[in-house]
Coordinates of C-alpha atoms and ligand atoms in Angstrom, one line a residue:
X1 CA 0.0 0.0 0.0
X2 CA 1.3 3.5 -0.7
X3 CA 0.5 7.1 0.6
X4 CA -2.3 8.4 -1.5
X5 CA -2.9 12.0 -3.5
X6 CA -5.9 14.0 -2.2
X7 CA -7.6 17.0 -2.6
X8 CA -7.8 19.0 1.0
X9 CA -10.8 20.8 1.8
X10 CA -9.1 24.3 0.3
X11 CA -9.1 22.5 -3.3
X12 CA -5.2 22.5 -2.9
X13 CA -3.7 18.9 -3.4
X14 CA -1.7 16.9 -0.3
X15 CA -0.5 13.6 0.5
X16 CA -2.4 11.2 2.9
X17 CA -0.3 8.4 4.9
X18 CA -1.5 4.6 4.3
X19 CA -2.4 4.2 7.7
X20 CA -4.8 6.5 8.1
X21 CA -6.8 5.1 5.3
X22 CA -6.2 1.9 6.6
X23 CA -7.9 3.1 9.8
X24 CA -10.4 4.8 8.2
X25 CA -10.9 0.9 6.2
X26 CA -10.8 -1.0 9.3
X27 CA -13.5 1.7 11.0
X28 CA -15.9 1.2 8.5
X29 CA -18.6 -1.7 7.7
X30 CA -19.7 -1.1 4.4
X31 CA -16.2 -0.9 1.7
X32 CA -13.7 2.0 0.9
X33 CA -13.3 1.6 -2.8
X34 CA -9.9 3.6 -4.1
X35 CA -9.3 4.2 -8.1
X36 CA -8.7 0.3 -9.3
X37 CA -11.1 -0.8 -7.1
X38 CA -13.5 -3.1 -9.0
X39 CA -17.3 -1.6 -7.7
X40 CA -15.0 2.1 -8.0
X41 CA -16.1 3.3 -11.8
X42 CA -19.5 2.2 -11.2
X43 CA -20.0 4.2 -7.4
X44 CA -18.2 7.6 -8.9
X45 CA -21.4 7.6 -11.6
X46 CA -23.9 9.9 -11.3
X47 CA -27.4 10.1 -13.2
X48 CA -25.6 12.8 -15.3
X49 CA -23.4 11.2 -18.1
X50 CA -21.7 14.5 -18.3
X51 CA -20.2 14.2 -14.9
X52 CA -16.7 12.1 -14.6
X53 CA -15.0 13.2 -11.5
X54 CA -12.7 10.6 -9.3
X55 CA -12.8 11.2 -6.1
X56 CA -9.8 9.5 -3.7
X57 CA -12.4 7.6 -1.6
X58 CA -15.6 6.5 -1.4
X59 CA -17.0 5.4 1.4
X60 CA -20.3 3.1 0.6
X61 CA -21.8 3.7 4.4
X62 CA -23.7 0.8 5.6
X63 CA -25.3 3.0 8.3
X64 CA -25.1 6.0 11.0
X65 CA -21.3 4.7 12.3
X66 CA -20.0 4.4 8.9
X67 CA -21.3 8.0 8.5
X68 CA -19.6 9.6 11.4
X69 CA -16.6 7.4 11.1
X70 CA -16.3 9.3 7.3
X71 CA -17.0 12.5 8.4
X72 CA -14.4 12.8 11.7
X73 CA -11.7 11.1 8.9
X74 CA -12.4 14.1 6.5
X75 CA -12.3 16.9 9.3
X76 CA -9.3 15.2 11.0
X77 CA -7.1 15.1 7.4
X78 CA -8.7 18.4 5.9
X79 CA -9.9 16.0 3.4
X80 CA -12.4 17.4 0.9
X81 CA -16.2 15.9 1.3
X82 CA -19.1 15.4 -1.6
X83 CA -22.2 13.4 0.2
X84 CA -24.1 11.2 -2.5
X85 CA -28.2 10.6 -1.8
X86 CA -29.6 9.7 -5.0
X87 CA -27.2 11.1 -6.8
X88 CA -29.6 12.6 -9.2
X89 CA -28.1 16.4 -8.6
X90 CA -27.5 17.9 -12.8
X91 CA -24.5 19.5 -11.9
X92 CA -23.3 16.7 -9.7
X93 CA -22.9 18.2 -6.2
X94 CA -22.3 14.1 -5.0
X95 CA -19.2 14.1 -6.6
X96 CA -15.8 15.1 -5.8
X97 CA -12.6 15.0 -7.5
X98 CA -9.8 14.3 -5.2
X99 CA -11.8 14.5 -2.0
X100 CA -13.5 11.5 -0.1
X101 CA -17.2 11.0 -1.2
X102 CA -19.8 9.4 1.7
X103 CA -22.2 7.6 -0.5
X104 CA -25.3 6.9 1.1
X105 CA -26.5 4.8 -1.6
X106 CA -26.4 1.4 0.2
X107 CA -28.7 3.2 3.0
X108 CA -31.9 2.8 1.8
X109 CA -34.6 1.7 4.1
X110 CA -37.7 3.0 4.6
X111 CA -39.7 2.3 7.4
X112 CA -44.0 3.3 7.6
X113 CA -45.8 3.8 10.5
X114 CA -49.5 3.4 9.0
X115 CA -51.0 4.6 12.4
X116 CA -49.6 7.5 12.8
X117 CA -48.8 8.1 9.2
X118 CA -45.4 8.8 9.2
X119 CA -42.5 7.2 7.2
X120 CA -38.5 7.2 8.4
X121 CA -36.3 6.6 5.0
X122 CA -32.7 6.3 5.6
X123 CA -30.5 9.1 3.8
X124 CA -29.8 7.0 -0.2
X125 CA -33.5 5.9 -0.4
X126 CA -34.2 7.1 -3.7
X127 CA -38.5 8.4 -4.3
X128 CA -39.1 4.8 -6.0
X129 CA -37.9 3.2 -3.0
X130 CA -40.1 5.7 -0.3
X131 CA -43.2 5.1 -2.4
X132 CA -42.9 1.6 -2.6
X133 CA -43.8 1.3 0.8
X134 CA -45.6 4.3 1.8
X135 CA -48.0 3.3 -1.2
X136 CA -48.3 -0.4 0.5
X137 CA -51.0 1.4 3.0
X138 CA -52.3 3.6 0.5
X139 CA -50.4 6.7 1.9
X140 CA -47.6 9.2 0.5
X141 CA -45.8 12.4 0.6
X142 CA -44.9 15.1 -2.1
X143 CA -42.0 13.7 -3.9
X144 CA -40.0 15.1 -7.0
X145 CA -41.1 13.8 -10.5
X146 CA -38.8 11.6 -11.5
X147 CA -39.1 8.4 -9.4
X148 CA -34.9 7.3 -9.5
X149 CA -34.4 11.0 -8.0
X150 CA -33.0 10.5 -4.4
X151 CA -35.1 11.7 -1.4
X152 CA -32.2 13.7 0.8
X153 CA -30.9 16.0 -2.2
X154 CA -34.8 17.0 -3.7
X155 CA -35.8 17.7 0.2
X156 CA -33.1 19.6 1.3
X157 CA -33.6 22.2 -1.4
X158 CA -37.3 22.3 -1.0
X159 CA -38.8 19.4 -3.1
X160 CA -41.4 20.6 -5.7
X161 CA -44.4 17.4 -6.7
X162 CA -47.4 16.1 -7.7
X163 CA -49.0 16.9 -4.2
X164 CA -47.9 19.8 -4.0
X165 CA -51.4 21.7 -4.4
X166 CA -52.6 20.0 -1.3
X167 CA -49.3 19.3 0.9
X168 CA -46.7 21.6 0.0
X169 CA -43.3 21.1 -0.8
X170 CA -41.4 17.9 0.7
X171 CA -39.8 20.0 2.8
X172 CA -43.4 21.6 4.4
X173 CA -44.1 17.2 5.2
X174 CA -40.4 16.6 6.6
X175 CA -41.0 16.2 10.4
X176 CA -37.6 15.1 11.6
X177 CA -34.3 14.4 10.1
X178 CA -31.3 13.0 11.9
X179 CA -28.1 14.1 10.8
X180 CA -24.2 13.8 11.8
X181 CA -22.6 17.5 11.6
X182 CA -19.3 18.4 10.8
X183 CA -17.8 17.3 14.1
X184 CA -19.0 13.9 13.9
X185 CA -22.1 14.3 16.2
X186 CA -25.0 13.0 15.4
X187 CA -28.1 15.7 15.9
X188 CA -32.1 15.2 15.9
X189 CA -33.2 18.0 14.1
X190 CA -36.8 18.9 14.2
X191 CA -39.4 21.5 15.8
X192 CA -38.2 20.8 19.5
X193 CA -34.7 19.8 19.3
X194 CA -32.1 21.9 17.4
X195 CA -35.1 24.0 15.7
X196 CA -32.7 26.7 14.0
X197 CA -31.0 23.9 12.0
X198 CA -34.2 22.1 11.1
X199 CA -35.6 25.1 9.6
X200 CA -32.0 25.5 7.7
X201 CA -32.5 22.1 6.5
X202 CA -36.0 22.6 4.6
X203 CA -34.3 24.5 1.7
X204 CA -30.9 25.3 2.6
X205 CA -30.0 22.4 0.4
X206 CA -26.7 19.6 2.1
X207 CA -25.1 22.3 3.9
X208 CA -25.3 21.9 7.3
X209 CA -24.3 18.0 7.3
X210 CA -25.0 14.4 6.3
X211 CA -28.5 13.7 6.2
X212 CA -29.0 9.7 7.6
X213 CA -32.7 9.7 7.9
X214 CA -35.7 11.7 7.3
X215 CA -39.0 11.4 8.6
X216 CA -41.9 12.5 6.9
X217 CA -45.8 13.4 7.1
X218 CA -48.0 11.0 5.1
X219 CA -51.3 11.3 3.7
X220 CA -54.0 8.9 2.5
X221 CA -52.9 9.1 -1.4
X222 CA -55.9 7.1 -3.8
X223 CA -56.0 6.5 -7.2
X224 CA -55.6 9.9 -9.0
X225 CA -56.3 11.5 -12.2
X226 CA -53.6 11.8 -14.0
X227 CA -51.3 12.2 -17.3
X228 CA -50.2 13.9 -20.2
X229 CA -52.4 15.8 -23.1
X230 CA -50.1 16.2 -26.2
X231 CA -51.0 19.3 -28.5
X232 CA -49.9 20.5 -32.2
X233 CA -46.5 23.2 -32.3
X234 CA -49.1 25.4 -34.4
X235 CA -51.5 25.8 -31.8
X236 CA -48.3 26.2 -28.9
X237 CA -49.7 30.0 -28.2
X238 CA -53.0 29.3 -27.3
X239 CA -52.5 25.3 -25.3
X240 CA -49.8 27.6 -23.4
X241 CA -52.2 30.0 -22.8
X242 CA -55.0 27.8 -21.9
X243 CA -52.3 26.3 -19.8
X244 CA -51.5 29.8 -18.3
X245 CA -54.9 30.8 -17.4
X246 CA -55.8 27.0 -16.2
X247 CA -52.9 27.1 -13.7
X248 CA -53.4 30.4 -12.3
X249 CA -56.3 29.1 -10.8
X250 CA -56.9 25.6 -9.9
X251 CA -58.0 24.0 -6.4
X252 CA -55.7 22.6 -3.8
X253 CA -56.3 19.2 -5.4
X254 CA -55.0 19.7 -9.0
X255 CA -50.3 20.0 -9.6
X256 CA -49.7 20.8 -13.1
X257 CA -46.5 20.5 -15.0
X258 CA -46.4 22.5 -18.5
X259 CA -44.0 21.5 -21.1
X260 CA -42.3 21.7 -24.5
X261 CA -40.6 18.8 -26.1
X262 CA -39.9 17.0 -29.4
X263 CA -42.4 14.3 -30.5
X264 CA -40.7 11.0 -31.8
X265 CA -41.5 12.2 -35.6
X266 CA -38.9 14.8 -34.7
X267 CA -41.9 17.8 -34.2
X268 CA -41.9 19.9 -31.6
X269 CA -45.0 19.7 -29.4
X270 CA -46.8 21.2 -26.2
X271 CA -47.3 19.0 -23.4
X272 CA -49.5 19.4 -20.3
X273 CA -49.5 17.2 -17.4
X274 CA -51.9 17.1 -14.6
X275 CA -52.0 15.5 -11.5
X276 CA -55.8 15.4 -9.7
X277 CA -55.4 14.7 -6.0
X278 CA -59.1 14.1 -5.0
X279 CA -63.0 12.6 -6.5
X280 CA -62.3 11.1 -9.8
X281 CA -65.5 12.5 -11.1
X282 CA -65.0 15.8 -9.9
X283 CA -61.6 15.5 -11.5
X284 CA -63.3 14.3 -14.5
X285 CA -65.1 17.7 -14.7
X286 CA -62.2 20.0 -14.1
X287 CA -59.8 18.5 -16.4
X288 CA -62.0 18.9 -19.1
X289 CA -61.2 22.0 -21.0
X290 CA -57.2 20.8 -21.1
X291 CA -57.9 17.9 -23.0
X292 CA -60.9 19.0 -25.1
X293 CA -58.9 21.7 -26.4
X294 CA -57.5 21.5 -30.1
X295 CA -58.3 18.3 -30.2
X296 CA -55.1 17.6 -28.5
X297 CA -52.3 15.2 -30.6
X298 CA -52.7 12.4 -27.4
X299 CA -54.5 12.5 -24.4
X300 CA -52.8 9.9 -21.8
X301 CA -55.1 11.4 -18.5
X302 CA -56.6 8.5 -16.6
X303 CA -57.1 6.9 -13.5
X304 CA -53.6 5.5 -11.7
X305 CA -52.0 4.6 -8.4
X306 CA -49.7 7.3 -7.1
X307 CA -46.5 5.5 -7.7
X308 CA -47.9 5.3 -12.0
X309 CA -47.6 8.6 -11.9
X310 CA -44.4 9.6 -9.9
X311 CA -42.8 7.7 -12.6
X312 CA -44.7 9.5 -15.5
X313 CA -41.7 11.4 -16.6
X314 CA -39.1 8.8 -15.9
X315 CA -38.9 7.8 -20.1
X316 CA -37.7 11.4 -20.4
X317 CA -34.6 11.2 -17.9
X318 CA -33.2 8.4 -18.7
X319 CA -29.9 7.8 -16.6
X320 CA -26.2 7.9 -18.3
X321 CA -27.1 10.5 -20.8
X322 CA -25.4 13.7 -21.1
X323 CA -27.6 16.7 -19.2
X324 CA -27.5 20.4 -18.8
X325 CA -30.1 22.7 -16.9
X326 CA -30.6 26.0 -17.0
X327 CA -34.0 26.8 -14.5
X328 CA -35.3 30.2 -12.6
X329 CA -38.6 30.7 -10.7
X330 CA -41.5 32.6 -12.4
X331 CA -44.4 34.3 -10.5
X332 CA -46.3 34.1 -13.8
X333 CA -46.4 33.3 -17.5
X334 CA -46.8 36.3 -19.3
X335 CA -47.9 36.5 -23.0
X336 CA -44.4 37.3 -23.6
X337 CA -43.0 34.2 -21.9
X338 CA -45.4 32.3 -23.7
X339 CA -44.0 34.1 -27.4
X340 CA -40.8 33.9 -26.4
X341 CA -40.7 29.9 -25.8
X342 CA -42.4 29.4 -28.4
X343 CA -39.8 31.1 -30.5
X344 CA -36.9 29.5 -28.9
X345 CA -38.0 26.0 -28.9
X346 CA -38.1 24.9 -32.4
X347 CA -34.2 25.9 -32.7
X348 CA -33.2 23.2 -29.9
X349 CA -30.1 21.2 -31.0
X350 CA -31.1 17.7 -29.7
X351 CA -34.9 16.2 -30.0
X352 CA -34.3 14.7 -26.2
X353 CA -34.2 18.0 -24.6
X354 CA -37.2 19.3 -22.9
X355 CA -39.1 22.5 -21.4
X356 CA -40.5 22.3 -18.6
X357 CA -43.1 25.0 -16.0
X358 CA -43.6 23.1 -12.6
X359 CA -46.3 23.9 -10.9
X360 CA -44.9 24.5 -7.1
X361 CA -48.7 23.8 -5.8
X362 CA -51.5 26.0 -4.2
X363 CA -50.1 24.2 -0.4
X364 CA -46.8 25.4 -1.4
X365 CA -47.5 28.8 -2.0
X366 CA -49.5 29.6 1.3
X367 CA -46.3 29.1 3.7
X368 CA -44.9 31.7 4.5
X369 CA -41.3 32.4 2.6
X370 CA -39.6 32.4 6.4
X371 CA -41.2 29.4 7.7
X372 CA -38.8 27.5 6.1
X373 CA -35.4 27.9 4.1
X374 CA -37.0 27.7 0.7
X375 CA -37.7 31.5 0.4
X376 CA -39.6 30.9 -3.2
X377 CA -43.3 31.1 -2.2
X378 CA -44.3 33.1 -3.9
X379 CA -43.1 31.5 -7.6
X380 CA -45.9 29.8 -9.4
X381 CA -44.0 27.7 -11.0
X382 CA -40.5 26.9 -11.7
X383 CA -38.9 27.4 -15.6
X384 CA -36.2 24.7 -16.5
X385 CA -34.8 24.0 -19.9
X386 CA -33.4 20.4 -19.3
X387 CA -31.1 19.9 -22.3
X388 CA -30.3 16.4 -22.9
X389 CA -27.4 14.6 -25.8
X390 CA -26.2 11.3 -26.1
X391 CA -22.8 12.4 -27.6
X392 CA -19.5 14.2 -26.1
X393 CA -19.1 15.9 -29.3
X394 CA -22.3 17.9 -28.9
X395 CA -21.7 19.1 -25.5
X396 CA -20.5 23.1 -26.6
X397 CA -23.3 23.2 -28.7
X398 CA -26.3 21.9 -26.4
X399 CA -24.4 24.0 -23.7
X400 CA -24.3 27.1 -25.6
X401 CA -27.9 26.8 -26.6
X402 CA -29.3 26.4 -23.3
X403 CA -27.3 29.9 -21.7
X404 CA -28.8 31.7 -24.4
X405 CA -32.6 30.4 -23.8
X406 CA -31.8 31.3 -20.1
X407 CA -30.6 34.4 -20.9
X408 CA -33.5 35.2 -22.9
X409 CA -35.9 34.0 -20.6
X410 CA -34.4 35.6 -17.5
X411 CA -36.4 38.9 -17.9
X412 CA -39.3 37.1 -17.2
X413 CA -38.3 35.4 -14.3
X414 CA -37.5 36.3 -10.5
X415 CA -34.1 36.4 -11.5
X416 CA -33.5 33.5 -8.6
X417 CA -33.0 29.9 -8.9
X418 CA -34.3 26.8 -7.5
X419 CA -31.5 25.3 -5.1
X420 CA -31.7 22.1 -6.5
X421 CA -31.2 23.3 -10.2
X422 CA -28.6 26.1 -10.1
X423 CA -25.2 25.1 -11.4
X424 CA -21.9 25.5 -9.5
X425 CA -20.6 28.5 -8.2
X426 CA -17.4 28.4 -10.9
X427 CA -19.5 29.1 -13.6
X428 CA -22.7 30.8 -12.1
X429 CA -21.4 33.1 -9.7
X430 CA -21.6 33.5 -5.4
X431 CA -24.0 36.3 -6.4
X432 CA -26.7 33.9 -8.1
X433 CA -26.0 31.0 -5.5
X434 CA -26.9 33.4 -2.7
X435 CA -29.9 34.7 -4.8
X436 CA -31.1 31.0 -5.1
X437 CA -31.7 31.3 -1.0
X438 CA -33.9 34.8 -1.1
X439 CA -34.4 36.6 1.6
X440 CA -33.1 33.8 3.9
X441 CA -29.3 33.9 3.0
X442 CA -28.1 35.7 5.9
X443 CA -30.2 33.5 8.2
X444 CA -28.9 30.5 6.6
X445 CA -25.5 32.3 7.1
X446 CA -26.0 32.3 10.9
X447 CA -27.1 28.2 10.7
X448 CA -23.7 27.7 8.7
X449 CA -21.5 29.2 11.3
X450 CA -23.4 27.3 14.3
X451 CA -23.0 24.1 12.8
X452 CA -20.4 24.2 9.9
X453 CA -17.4 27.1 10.7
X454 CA -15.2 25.0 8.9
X455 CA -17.3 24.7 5.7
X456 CA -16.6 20.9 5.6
X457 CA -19.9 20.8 3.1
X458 CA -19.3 22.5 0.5
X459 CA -19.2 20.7 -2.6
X460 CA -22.7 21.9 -3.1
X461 CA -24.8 25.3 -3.3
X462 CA -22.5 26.4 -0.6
X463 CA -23.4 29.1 2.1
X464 CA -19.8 30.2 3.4
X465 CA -19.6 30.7 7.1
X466 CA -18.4 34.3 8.3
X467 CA -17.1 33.2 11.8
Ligands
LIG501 C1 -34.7 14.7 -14.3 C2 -34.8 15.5 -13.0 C3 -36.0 15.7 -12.5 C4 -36.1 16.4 -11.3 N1 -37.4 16.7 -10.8 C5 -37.5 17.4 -9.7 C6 -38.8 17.6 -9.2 O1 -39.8 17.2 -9.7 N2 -38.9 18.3 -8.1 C7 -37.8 18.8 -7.4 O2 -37.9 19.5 -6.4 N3 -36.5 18.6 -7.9 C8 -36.4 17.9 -9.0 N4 -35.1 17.7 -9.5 C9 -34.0 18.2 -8.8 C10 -33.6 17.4 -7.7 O3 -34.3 17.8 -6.5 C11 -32.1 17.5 -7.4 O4 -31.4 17.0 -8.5 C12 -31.6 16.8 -6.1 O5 -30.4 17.4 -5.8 C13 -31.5 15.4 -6.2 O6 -31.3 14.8 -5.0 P1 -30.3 13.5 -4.9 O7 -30.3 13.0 -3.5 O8 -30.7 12.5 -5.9 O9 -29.0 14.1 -5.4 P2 -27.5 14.0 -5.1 O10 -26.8 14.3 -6.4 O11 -27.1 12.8 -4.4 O12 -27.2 15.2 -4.1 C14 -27.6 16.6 -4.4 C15 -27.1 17.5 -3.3 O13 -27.6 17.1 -2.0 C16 -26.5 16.7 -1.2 N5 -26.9 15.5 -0.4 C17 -27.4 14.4 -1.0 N6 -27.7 13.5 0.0 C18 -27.5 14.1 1.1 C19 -27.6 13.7 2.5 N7 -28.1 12.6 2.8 N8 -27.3 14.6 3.5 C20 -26.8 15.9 3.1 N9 -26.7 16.3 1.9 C21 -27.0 15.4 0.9 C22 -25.4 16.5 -2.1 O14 -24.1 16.6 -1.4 C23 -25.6 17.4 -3.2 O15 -25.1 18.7 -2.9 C24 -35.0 16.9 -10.7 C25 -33.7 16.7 -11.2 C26 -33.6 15.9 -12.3 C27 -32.3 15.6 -12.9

């Protein structure tokens, strides 16, 4: 065995002695995997085929110990941290180059309490996994939208879902989490213990330490009405509109996403999809003018079990490929957004890449933008351009083409991105990071230095500590 090259929490490179990763081996139940290791390529992998960093270490935790056995290596040695949940971060926040990376992905559990309704789902379990079970007694929480996206990053930064219209965010359902913090202690976070750090960790993304469970509020979840209505590119202007005017005032019970995408005869086309959260007939009744309208190209609504529809949008994120995002809240779709999409669209360089307006949900909206971390209450939806290629070669140009939209789109926009969308602070800037948290920067300032002076996490949307 030889001393091995890392990367120290400054980003500088140093030399770490054998036997402290032997110890660090020896401390650990689940494997340390090193470059050569067979099991190594296939950890460092992310959802994002773009991504191809190699971190030193990875440490596949089998459970809480292995977690604080990682973490007190890392602050001991200086050694720079990336925490992997799902893994299903665009820019790749889970992976380090250099540094040690505490995959979570072999903790996965999930464990419902039908009485009281609540679920505990250890730190890796990935949405498919937590609705799985949840879904066994007919209950569930707001989730994201793809079902392979890991629970811990998507609630940390707010978590924006089908039930959103009636329960908020994931973050407004998270009741507890536990976590181990940078000095290797392991805290309860919730309303009565540690309170200032629980309300840091509903928004203010992995910053404040390594998530190793989460407990949530469940809610009887039934079939629902749900699915996608396909429309013609020539009648974009007024499906968007209709979508526009449909969405700026539905009940509690309906979570809309609007999109653009290319059809598989290489058209562009406009896509709604609707989630109904309530009375099938009544749902029946309200959905009706989306998919009479046109008549639409498809209409895929129906009756489904709630786990049928968290997976809805799974054919169009398909893991491995290459992906860029470009997103920003919007507090409403003006006729000009509308034209300008329209525009744009039809000029995109690769048929897989899609647009997207996520409904955050009437629930959502009515919390107050201090309650939590996630400051963006007031957004009715959230704009994304999710730019997806198969080949290396067309990286500039898929790249290049999705700045521009976003550049073009910004004026319609709050100007501040969602946490779990924005890109890394290289290329967009400490400015946009900190306008991603709102109002609540400097109050998630004040959580950082409590509980992370150090900055040991910050291969993510980092908040720096001042102290
Ligand atoms: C196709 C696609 C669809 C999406 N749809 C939605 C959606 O519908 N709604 C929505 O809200 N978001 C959505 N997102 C964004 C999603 O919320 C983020 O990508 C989120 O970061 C994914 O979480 P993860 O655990 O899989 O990610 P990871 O890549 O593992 O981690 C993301 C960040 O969280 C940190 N982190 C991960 N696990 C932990 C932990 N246990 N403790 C502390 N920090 C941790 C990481 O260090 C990293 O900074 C989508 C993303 C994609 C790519």
């Amino acid at each position: 065995m030889t001393d091995l090259r890392i990367t120290a929490t400054s980003g500088t490179d140093a030399i770490l002695e054998d036997a402290a990763i032997q110890k660090l081996r020896a401390s650990l139940h689940g494997p340390l995997l090193c470059p050569g290791d067979a099991n190594y390529d296939e950890a460092r992998k992310v959802w994002n085929g773009m991504i191809d960093r190699r971190p030193a270490l990875i440490a596949r935790c089998a459970g809480v110990a292995d977690v604080i056995a990682a973490v007190k290596f890392a602050r001991t040695h200086d050694v720079l941290v990336s925490v992997r949940g799902g893994g299903h971060n665009i820019p790749g926040n889970s992976v380090c180059d250099g540094g040690l990376m505490i995959d979570l992905a072999g903790m996965r559990s999930v464990r419902v309490d039908p009485v009281r309704r609540t679920a505990r789902a250890e730190g890796g379990t990935t949405w498919a996994d937590f609705d799985r079970e949840t879904q066994a007694f007919g209950l569930g929480t707001t989730g994201g939208s793809v079902s392979h996206t890991g629970i811990a990053g998507l609630s940390l930064g707010g978590g924006i879902g089908w039930l959103g219209g009636k329960h908020g965010l994931t973050c407004d359902n998270l009741l507890s989490a536990d976590l181990v913090v940078a000095d290797g202690k392991m805290l309860i976070a919730n309303t009565d213990e540690n309170p200032d750090l629980f309300w840091g960790l509903r928004g203010g993304g992995g910053n404040f330490g390594v998530v190793t469970s989460f407990e949530y509020q469940l809610h009887p979840v039934g079939p629902l009405l749900a699915g996608m209505v396909l429309y013609p590119f020539s009648k974009a202007k007024e499906a968007l509109t209709l979508y526009r005017d449909f969405v700026e005032d539905v009940p509690d019970e309906v979570t809309t996403i609007g999109g653009l995408l290319t059809s598989p005869e290489g058209v562009p086309v406009v896509a709604i999809a609707v989630c109904y959260n309530g009375d099938l007939e009544a749902g029946e009744k309200l959905l009706r003018p989306i998919r009479a309208f046109g008549p639409p190209l498809a209409d895929h609504i129906s009756p489904m079990a709630y786990r049928q529809v968290q997976t809805l949008l799974d054919p169009a994120a398909i893991r491995g490929r290459r992906y860029y995002i470009k997103s920003n809240m919007m507090q409403r779709i003006s006729d000009a957004t509308i034209d300008t999409l329209i525009e744009r669209f039809p000029t995109v360089p690769s048929p897989l890449s899609i647009v997207v307006l996520q409904q955050l949900g009437n629930a959502a909206n009515r919390v107050s933008a201090a309650a939590t971390a996630f400051s963006h209450r007031q957004a009715l939806c959230e704009w994304a351009c999710i730019s997806s290629w198969l080949e290396p070669a067309a990286d500039d140009v898929n790249i290049q083409w999705t700045r521009e939209f976003s550049e073009v789109m910004r004026p319609f926009t709050t100007g501040s991105d969602y946490v779990n969308q924005i890109g890394v602070e290289a290329e967009e800037g400490s400015e946009r990071i900190k306008a991603a948290f709102g109002a609540n920067y400097d109050r998630l300032v004040g959580v950082k230095n409590k509980y992370d002076p150090t900055n040991l996490f910050r291969h993510n949307q980092n908040i720096r500590p001042t102290v």
